[in-house]
mmCIF file with all atom_site columns, C-alpha atoms in Angstrom:
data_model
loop_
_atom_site.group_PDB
_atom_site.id
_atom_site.type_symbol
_atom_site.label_atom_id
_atom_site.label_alt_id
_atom_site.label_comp_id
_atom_site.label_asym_id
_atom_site.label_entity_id
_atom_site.label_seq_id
_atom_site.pdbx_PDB_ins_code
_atom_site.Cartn_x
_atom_site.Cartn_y
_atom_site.Cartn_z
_atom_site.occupancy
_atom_site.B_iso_or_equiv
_atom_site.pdbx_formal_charge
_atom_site.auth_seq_id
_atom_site.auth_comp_id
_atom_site.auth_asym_id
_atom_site.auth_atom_id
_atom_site.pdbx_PDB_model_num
ATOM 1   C CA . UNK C 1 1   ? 0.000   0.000  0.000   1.00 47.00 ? 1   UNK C CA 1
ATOM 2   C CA . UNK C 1 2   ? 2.890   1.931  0.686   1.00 48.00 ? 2   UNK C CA 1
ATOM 3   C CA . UNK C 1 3   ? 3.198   1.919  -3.015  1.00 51.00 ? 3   UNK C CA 1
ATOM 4   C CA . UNK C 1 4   ? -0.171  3.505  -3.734  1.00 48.00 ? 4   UNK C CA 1
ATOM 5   C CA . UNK C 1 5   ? 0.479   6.391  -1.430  1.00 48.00 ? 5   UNK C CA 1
ATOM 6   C CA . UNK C 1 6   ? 3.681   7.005  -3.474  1.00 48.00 ? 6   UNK C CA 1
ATOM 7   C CA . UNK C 1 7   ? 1.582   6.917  -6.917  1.00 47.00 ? 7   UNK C CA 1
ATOM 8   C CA . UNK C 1 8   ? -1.148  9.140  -5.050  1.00 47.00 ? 8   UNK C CA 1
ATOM 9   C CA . UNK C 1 9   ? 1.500   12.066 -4.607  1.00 45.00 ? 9   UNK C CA 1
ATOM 10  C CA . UNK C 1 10  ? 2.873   11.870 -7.691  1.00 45.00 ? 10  UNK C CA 1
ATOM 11  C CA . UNK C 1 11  ? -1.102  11.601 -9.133  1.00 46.00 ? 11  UNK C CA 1
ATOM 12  C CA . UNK C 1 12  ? -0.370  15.378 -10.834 1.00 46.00 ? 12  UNK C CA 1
ATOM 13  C CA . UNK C 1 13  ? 2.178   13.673 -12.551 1.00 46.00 ? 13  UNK C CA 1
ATOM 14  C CA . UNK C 1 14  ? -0.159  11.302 -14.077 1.00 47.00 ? 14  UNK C CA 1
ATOM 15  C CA . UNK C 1 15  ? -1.551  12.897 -17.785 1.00 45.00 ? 15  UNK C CA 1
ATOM 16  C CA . UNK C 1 16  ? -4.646  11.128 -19.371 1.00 47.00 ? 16  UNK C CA 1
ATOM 17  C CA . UNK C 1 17  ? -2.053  11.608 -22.987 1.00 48.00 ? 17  UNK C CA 1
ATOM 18  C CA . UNK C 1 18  ? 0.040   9.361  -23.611 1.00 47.00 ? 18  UNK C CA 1
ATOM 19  C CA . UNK C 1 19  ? 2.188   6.513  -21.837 1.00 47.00 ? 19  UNK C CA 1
ATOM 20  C CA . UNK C 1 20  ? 5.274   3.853  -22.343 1.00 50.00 ? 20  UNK C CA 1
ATOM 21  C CA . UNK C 1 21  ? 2.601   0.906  -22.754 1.00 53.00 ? 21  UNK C CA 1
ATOM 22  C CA . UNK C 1 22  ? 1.543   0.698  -26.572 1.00 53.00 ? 22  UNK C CA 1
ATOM 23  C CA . UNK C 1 23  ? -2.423  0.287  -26.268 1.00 52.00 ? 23  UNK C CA 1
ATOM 24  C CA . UNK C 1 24  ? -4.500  -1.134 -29.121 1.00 58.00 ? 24  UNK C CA 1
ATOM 25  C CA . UNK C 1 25  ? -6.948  0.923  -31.379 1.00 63.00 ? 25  UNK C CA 1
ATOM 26  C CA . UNK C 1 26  ? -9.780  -1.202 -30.163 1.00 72.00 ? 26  UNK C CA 1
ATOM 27  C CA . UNK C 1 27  ? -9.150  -1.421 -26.635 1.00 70.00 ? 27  UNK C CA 1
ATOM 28  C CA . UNK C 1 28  ? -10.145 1.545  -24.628 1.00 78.00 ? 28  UNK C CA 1
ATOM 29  C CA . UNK C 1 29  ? -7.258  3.866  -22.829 1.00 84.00 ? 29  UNK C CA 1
ATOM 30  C CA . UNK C 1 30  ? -7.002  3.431  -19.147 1.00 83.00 ? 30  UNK C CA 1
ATOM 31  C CA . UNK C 1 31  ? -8.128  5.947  -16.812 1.00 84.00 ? 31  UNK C CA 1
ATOM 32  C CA . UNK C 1 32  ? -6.047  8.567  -15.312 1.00 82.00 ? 32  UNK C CA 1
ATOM 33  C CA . UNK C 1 33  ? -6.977  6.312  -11.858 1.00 84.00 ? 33  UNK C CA 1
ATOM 34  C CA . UNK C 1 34  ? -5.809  3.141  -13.837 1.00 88.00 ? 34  UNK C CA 1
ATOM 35  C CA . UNK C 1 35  ? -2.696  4.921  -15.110 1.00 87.00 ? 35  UNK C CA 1
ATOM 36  C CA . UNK C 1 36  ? -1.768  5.419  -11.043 1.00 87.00 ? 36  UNK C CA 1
ATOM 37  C CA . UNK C 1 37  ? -2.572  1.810  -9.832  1.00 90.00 ? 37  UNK C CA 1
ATOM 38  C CA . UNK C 1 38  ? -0.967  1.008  -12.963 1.00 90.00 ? 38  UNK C CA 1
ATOM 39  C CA . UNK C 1 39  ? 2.397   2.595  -12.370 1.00 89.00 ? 39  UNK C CA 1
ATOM 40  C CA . UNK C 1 40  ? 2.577   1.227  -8.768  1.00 87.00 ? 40  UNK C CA 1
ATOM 41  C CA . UNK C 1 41  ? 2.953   -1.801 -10.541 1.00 90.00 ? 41  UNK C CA 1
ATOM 42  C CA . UNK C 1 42  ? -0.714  -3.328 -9.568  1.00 91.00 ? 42  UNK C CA 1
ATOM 43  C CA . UNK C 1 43  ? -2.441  -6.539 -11.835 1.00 92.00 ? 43  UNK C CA 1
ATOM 44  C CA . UNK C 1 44  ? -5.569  -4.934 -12.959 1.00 91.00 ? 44  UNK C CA 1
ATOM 45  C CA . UNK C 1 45  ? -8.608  -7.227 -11.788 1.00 91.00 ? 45  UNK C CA 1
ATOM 46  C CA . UNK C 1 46  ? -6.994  -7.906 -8.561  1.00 94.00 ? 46  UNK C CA 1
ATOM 47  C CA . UNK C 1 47  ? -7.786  -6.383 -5.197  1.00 93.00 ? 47  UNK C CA 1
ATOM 48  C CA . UNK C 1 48  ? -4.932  -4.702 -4.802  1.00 92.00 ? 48  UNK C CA 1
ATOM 49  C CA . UNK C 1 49  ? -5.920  -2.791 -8.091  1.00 91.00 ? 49  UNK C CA 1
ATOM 50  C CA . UNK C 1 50  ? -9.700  -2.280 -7.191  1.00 91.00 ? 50  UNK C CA 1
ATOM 51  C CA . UNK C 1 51  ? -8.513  -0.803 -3.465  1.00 90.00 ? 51  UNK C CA 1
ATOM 52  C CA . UNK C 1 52  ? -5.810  1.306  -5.084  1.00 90.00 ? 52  UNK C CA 1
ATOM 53  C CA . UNK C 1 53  ? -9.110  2.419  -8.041  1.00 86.00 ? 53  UNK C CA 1
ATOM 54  C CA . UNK C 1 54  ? -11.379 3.324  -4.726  1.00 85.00 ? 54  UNK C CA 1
ATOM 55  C CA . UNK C 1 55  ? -8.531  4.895  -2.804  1.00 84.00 ? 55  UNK C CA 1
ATOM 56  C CA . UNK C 1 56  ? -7.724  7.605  -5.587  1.00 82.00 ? 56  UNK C CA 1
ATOM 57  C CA . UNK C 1 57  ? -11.236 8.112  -6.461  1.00 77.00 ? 57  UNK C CA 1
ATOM 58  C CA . UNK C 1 58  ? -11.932 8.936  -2.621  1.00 73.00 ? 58  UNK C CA 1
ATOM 59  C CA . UNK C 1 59  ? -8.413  11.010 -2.919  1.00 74.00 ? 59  UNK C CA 1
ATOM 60  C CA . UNK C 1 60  ? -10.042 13.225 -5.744  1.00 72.00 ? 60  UNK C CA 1
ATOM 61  C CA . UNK C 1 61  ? -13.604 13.933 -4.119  1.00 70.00 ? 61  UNK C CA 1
ATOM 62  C CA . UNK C 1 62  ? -14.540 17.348 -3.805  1.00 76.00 ? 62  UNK C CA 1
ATOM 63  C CA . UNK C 1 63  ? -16.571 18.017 -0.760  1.00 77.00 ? 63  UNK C CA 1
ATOM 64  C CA . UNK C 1 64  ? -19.693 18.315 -2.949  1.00 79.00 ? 64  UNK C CA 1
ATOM 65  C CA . UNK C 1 65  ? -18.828 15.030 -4.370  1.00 78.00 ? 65  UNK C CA 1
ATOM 66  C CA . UNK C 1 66  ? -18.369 13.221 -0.722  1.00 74.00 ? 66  UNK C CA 1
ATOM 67  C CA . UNK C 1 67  ? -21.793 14.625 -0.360  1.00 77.00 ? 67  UNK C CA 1
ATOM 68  C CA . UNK C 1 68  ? -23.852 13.580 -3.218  1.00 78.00 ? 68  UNK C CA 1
ATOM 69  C CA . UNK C 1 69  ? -22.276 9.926  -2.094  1.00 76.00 ? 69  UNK C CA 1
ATOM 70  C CA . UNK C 1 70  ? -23.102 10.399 1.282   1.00 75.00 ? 70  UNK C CA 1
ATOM 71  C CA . UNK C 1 71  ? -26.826 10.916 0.882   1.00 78.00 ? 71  UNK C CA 1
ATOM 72  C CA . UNK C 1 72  ? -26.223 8.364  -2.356  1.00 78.00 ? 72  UNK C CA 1
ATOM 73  C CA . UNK C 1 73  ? -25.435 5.565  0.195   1.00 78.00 ? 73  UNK C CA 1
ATOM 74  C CA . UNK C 1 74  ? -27.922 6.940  3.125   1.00 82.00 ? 74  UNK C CA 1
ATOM 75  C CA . UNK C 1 75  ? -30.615 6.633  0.303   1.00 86.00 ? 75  UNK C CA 1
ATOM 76  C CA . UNK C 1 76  ? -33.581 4.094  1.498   1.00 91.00 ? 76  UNK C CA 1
ATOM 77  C CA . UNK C 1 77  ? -36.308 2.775  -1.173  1.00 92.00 ? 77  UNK C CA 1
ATOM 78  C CA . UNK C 1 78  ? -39.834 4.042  -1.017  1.00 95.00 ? 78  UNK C CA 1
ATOM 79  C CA . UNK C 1 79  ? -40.832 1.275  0.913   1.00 95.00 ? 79  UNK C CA 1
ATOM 80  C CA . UNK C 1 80  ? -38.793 1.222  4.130   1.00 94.00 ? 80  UNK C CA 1
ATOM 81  C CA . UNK C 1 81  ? -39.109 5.036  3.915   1.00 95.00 ? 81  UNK C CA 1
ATOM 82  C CA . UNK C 1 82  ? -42.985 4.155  4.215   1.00 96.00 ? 82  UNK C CA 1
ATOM 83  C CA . UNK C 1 83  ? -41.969 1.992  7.167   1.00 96.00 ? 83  UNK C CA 1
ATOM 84  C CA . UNK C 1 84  ? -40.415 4.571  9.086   1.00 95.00 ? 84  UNK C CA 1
ATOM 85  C CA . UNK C 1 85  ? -43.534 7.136  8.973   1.00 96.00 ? 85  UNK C CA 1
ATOM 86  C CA . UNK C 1 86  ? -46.121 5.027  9.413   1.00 96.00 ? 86  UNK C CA 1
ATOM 87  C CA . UNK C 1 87  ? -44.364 4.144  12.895  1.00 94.00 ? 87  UNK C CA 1
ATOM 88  C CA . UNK C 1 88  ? -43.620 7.660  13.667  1.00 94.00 ? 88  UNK C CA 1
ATOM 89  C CA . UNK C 1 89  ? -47.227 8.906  12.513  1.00 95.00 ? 89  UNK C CA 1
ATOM 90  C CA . UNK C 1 90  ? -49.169 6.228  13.826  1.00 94.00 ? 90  UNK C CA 1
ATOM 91  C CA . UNK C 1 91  ? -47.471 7.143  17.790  1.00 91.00 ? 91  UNK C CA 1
ATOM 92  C CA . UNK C 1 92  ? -48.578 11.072 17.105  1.00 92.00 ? 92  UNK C CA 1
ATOM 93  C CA . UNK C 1 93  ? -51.998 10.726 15.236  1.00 90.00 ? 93  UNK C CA 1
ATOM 94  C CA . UNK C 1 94  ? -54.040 11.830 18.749  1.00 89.00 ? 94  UNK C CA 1
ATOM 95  C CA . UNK C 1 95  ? -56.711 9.142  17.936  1.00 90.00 ? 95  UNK C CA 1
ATOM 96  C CA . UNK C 1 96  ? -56.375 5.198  17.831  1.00 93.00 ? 96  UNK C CA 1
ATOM 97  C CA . UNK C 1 97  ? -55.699 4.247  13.976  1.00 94.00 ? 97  UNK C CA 1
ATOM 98  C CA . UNK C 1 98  ? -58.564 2.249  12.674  1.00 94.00 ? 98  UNK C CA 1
ATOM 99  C CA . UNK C 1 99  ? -56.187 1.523  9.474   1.00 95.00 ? 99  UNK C CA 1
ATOM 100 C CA . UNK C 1 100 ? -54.329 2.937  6.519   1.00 96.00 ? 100 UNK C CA 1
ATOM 101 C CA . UNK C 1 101 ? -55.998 4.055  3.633   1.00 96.00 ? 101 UNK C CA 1
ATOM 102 C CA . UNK C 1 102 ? -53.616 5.705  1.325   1.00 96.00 ? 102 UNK C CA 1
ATOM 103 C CA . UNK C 1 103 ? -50.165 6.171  0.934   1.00 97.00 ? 103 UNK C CA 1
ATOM 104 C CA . UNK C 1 104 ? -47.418 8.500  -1.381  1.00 97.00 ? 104 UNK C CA 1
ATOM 105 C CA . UNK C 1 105 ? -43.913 8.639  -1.195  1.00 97.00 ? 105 UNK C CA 1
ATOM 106 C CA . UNK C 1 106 ? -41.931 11.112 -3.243  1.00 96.00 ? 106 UNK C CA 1
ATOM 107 C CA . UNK C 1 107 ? -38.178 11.882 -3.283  1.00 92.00 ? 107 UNK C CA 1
ATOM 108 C CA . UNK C 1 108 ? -34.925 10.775 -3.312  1.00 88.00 ? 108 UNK C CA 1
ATOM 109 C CA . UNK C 1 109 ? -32.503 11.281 -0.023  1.00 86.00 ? 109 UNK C CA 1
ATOM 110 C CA . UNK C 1 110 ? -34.939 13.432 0.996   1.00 92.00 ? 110 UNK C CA 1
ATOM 111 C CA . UNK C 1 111 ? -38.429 11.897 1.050   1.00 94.00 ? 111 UNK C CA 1
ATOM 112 C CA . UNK C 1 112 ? -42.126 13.367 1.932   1.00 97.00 ? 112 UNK C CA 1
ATOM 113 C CA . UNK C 1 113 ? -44.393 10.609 2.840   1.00 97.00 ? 113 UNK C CA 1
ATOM 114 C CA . UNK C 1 114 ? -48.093 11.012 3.205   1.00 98.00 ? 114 UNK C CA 1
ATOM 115 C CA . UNK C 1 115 ? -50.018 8.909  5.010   1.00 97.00 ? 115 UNK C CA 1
ATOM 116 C CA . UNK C 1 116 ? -53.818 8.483  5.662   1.00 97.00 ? 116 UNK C CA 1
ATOM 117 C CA . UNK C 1 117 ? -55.772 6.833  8.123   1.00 96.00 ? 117 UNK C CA 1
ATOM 118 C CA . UNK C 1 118 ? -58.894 6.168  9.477   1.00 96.00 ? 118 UNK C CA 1
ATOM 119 C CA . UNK C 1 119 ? -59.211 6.970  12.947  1.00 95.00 ? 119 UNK C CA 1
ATOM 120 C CA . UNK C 1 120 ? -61.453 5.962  15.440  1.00 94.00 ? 120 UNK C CA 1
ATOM 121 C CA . UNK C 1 121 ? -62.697 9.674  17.125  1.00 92.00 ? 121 UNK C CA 1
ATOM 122 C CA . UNK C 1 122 ? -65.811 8.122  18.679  1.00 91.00 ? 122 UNK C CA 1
ATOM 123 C CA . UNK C 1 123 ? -64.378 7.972  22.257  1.00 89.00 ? 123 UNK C CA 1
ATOM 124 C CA . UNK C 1 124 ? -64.791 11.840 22.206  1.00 89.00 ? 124 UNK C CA 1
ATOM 125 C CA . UNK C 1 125 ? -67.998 11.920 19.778  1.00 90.00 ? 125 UNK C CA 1
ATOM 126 C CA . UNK C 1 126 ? -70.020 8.978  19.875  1.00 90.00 ? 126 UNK C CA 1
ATOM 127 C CA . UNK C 1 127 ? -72.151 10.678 16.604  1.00 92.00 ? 127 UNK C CA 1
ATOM 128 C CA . UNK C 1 128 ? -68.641 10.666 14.514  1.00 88.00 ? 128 UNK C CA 1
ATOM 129 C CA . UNK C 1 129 ? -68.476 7.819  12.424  1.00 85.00 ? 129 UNK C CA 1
ATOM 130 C CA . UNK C 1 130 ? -66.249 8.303  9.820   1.00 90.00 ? 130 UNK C CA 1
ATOM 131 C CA . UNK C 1 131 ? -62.912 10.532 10.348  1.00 94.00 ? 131 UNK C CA 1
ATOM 132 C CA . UNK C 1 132 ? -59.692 10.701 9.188   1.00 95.00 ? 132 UNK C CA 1
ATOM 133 C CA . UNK C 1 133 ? -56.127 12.055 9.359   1.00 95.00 ? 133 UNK C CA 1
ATOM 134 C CA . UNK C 1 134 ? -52.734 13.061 7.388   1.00 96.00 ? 134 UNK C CA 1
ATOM 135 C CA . UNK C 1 135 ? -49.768 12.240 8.805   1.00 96.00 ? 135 UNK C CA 1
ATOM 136 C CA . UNK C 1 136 ? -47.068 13.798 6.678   1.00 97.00 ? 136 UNK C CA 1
ATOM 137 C CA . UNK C 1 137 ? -43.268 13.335 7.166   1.00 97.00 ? 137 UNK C CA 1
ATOM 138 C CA . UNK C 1 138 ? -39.979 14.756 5.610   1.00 96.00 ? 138 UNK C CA 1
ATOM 139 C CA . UNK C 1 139 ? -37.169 12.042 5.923   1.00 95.00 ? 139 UNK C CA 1
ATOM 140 C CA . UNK C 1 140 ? -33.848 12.794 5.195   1.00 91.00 ? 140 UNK C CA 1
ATOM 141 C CA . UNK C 1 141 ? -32.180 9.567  4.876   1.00 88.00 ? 141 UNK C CA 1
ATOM 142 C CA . UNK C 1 142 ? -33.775 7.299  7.758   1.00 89.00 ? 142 UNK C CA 1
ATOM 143 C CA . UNK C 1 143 ? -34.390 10.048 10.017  1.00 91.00 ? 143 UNK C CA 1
ATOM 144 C CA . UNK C 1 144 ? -37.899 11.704 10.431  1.00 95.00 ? 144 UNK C CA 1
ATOM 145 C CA . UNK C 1 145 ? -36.675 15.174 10.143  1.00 94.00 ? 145 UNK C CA 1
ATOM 146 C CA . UNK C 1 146 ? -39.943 17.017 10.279  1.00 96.00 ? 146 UNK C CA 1
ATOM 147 C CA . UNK C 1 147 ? -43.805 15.522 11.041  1.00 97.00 ? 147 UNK C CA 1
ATOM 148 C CA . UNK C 1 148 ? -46.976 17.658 10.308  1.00 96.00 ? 148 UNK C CA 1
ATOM 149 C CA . UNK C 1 149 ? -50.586 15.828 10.855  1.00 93.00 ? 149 UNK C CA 1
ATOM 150 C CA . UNK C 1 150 ? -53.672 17.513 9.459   1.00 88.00 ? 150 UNK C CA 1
#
């Protein structure tokens, strides 16, 4: 490894033009990350060459790139994201929760889930038969950031 941390100082060095190796027409030019693990004498395909790949990536983020991957790998599907509210929500709705009746997830990192139920109000109003309520949250990630009911 000692080796990569040589090739990563000497990365400026590196140009994407040109090098000793004769590559063929058809065969596409390594990448300026290749051309590093390449010159620190690594077998592409083998660990070693995939560990030195990730480490000079990770060398070359920007902060804006370490943050697009951060909420990349916090990212949950639509699903789980449901999960999370309908927990959350059910614990603040006020009223017991006779059941769910609809459901919408939008986003990406940052999802709004909407969640309705039918609630059971006739504890307080005997004459209320039919009632329900929103429960809207703003995830970011897996964390309910923000929880509005309506």
């Amino acid at each position: 490894m000692a080796g990569i941390a040589a090739a990563l100082i000497v990365a400026g060095c590196v140009s994407d033009g040109g090098s000793e190796r004769s590559w063929e027409p058809d065969v596409p030019k390594p990448s300026r990350e290749e051309l590093i693990c390449l010159a620190s004498n690594l077998t592409p395909g083998t660990q070693e060459f995939n560990q030195c790949l990730a480490m000079v990536k990770v060398s070359e983020m920007t902060e804006e790139d370490y943050r697009k991957e951060r909420e990349r790998r916090e990212t949950i599907g639509d699903g789980l994201a449901e999960e999370i509210c309908d927990g959350f929500a059910r614990d603040r709705m006020g009223y017991p929760v006779k059941r769910k009746v609809f459901k919408e997830v939008r986003g990406d990192y940052e999802k709004t889930v909407k969640i309705t139920y039918e609630i059971d109000r006739t504890q307080e109003n005997p004459q209320v038969i039919l009632a329900y309520r929103n429960g809207i949250c703003t995830l970011r990630g897996s964390k309910v950031v923000d929880f509005k009911t309506n």
